[in-house]
mmCIF file of C-alpha atoms in Angstrom:
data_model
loop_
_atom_site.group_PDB
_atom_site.id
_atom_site.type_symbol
_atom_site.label_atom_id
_atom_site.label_comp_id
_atom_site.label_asym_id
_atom_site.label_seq_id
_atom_site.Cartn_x
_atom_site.Cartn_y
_atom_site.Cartn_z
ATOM 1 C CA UNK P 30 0.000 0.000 0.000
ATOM 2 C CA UNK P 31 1.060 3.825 -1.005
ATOM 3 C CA UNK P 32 0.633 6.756 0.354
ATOM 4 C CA UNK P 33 0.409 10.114 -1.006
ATOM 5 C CA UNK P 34 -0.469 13.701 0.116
ATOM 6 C CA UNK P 35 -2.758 13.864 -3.457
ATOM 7 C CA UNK P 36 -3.951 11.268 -5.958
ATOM 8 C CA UNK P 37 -0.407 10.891 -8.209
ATOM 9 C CA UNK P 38 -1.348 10.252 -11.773
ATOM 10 C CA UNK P 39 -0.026 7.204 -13.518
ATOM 11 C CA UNK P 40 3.295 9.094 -14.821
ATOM 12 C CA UNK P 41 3.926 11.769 -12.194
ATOM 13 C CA UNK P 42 6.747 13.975 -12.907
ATOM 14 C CA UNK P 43 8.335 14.178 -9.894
ATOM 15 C CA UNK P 44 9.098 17.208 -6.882
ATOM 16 C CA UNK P 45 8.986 20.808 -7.263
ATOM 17 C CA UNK P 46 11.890 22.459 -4.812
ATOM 18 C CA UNK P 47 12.119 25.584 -3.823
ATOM 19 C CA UNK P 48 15.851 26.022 -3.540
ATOM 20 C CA UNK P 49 18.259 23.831 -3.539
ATOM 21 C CA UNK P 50 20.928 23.109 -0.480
ATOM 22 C CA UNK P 51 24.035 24.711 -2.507
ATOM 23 C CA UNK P 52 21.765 27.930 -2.654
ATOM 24 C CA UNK P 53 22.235 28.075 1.147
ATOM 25 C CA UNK P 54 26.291 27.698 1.418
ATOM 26 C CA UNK P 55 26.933 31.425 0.876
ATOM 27 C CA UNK P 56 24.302 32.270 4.051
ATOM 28 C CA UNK P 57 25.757 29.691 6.567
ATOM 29 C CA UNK P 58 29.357 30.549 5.873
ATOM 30 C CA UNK P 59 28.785 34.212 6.338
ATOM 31 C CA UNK P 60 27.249 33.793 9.369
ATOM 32 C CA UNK P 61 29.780 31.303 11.313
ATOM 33 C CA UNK P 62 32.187 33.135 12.605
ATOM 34 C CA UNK P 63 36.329 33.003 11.967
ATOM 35 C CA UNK P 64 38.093 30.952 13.631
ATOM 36 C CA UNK P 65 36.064 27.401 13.177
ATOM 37 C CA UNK P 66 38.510 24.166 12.414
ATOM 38 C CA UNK P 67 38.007 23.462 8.605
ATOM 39 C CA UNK P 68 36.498 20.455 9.045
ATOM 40 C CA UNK P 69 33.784 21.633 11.947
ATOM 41 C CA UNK P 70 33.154 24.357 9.399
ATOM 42 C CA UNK P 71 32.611 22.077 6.106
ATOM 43 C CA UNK P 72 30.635 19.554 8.244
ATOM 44 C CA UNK P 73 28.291 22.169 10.176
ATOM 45 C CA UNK P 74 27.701 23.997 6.437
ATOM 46 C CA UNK P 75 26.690 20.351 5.091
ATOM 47 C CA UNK P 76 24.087 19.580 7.963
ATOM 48 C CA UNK P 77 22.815 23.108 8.159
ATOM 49 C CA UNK P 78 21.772 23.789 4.159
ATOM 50 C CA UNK P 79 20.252 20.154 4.300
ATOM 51 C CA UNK P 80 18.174 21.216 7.130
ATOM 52 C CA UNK P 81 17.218 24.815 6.052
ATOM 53 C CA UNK P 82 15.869 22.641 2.195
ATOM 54 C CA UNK P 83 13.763 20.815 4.243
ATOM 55 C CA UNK P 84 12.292 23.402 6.101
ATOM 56 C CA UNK P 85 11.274 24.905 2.858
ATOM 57 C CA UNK P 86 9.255 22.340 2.014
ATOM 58 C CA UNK P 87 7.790 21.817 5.355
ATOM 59 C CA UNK P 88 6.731 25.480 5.284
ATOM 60 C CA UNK P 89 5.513 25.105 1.394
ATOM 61 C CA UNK P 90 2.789 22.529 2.865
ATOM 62 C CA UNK P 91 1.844 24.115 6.396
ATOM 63 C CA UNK P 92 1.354 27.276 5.097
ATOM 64 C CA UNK P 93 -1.751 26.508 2.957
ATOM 65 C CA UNK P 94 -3.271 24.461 5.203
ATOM 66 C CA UNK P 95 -3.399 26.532 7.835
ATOM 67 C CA UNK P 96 -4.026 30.145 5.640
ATOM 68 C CA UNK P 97 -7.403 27.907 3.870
ATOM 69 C CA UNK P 98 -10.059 29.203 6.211
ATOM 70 C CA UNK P 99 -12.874 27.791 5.297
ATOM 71 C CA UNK P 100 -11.729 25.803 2.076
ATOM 72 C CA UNK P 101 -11.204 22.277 1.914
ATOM 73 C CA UNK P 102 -8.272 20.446 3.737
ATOM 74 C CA UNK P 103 -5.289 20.628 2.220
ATOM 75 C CA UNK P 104 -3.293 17.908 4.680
ATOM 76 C CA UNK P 105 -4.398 15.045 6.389
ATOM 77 C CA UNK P 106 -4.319 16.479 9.835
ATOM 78 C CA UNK P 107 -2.186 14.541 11.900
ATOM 79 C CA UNK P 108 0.474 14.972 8.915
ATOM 80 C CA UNK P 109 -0.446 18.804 9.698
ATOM 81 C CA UNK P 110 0.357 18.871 13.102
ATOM 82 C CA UNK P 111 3.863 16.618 12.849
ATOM 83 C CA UNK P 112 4.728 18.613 10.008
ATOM 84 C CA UNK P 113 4.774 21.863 12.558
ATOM 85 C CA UNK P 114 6.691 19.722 14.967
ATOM 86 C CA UNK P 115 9.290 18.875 12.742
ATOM 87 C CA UNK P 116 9.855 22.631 11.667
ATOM 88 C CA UNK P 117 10.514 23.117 15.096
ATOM 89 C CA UNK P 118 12.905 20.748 15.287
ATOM 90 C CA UNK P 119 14.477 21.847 12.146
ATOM 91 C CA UNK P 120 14.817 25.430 12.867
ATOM 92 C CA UNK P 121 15.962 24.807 16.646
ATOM 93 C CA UNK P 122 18.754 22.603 15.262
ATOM 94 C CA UNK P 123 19.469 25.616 12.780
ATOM 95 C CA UNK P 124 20.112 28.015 15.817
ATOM 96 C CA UNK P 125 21.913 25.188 17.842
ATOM 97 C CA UNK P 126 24.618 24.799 14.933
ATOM 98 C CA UNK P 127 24.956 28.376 14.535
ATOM 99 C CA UNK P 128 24.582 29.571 18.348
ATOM 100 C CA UNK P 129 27.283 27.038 19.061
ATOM 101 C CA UNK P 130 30.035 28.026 16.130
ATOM 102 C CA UNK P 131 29.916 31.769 17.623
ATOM 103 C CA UNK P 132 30.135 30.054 21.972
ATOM 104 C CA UNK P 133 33.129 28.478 20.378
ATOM 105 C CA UNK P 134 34.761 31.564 19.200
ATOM 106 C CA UNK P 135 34.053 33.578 21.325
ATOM 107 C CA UNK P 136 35.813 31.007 24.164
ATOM 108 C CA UNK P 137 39.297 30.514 21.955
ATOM 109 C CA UNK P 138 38.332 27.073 20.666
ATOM 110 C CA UNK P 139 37.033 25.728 17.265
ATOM 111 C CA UNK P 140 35.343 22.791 17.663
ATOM 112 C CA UNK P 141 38.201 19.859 17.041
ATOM 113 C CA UNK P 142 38.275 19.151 20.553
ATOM 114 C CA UNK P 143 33.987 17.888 20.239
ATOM 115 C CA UNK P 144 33.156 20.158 23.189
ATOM 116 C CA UNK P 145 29.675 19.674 24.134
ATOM 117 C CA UNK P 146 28.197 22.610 24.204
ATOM 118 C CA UNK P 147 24.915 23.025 26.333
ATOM 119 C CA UNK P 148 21.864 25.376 25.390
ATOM 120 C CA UNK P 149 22.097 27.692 28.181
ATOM 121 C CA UNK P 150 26.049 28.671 26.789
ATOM 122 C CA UNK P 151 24.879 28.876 23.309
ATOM 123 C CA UNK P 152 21.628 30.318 23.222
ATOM 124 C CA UNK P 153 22.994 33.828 24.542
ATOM 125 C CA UNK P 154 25.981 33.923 21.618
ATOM 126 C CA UNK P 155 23.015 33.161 18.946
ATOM 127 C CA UNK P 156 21.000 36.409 20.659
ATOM 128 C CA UNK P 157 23.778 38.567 20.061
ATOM 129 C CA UNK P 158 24.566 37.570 16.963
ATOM 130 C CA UNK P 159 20.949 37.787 15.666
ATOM 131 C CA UNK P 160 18.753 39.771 17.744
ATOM 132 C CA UNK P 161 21.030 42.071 19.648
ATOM 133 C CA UNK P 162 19.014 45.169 20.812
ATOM 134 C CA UNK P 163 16.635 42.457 21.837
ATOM 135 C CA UNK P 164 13.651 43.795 19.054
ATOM 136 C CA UNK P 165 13.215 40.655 17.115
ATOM 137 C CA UNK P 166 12.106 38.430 20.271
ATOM 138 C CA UNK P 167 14.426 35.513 19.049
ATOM 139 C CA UNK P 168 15.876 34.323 22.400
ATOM 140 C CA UNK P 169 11.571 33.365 23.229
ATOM 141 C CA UNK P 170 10.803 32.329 19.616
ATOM 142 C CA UNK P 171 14.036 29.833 20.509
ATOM 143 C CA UNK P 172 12.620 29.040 23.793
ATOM 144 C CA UNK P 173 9.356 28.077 22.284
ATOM 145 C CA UNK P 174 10.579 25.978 19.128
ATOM 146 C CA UNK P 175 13.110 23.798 22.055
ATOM 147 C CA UNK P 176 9.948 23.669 23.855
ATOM 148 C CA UNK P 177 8.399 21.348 21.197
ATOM 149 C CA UNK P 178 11.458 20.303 19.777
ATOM 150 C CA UNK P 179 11.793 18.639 23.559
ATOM 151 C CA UNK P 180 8.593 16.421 23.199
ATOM 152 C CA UNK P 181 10.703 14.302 20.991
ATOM 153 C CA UNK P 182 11.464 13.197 24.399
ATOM 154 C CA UNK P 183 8.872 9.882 25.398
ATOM 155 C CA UNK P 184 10.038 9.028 28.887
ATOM 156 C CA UNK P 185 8.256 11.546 31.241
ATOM 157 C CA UNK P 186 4.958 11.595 30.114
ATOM 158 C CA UNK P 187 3.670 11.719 33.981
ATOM 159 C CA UNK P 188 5.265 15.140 34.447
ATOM 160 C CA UNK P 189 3.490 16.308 31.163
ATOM 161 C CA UNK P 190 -0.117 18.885 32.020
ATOM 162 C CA UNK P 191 -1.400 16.987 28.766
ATOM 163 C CA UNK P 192 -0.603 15.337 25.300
ATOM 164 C CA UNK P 193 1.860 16.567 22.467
ATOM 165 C CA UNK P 194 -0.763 17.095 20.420
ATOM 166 C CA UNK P 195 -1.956 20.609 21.762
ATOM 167 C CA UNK P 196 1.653 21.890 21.627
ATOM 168 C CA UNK P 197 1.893 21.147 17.262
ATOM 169 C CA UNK P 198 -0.560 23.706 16.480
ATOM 170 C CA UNK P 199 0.118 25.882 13.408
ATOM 171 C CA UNK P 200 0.235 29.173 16.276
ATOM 172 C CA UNK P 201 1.913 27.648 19.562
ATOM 173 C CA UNK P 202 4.940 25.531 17.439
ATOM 174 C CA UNK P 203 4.815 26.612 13.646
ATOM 175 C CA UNK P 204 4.795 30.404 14.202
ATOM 176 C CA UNK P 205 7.188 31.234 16.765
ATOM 177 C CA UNK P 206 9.747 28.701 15.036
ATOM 178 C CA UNK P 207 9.138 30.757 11.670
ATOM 179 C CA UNK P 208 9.334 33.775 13.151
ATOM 180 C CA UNK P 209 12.785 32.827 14.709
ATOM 181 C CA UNK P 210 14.342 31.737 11.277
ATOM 182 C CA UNK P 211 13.367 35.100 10.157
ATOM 183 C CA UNK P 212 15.146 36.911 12.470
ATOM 184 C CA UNK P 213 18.320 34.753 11.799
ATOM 185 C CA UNK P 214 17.839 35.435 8.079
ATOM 186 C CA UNK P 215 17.496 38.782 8.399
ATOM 187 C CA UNK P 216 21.687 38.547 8.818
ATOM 188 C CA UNK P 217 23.083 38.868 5.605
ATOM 189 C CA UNK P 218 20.520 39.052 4.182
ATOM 190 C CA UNK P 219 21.907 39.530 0.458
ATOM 191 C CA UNK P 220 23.592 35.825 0.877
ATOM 192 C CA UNK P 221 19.621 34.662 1.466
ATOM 193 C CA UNK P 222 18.281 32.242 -1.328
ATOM 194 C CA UNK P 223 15.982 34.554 -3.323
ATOM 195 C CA UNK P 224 13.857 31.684 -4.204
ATOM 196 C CA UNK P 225 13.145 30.568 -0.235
ATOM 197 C CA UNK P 226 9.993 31.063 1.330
ATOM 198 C CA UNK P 227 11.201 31.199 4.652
ATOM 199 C CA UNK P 228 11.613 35.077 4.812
ATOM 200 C CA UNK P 229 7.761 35.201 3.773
ATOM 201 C CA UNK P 230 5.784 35.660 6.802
#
């Protein structure tokens, strides 16, 4: 058994992409800071445009959905609501890798020794990077996309006020998460795909 998002005719042609991952090489490298061991650099470039193509497409279907008002369902809606929780997963593993490069810098090392760098050290070097006369809101936006990104976690359930499900809406995961990779991508902002549809509010 298949399944599909639509009915596929007998011959479909394939994917439509927005951008594609080489489109997002000039962005990331402009934004990770000197200093970064080669191979931390080429590796955190590689996971990063990967992530940011995916996110595209998430977007590209979670968008219409939720902007139909009254018209008929565009996803089924379970898909609807994982699709939101894996943007915030994306986008909070977007900040991680980039938060992180600028911690390392800014503390004399570059990333050969695997350090493991924890949230609370790299959120702050991401803030100041991205949002630093505090206008943009990014250090909550981050707060609320590790909030969902952290119910990837199944092993406290007890301490939990209710299921995941409330927490994927299109407002309390999708929207903050979006609004935080605009504020990153506001940051040279001339090395942005012009094809991506993640500046588009």
């Amino acid at each position: 058994m298949k399944f599909h998002l639509i009915e596929l005719p007998s011959q479909p042609d394939g994917y439509v992409n927005l951008s594609s991952s080489s489109d997002w090489e000039a962005w990331i490298r402009k934004c990770l800071p000197a200093g970064l061991a080669q191979v931390v650099q080429d590796r955190l470039v590689s996971n990063l445009k990967h992530i940011l193509v995916a996110l595209e497409m998430k977007a590209a279907l979670i968008v219409p959905h939720a902007k139909r008002g009254n018209g008929k369902s565009l996803l089924f809606e379970p898909y609807f609501q994982m699709l939101n929780f894996e943007f915030c997963v994306g986008t909070f593993s977007i900040c991680e890798g980039l938060g992180s490069a600028l911690w390392l810098v800014e503390n004399g090392r570059d990333g050969s020794a695997s350090d493991r760098i924890e949230t609370r050290q790299w959120r702050p070097s991401l803030v100041k990077k991205f949002d630093p006369e505090a206008t943009l809101g990014l250090d909550a936006d981050v707060g609320s996309a590790m909030s969902v990104r952290d119910k990837l976690h199944q092993d406290k359930l007890g301490a939990r006020e209710n299921i995941d499900w409330h927490a994927f809406t299109y407002e309390k995961a999708f929207v903050p998460a979006a609004r935080a990779m605009r504020s990153l991508l506001q940051a040279n902002a001339n090395d942005v795909s012009e094809k991506t549809n993640l500046t588009v509010e």
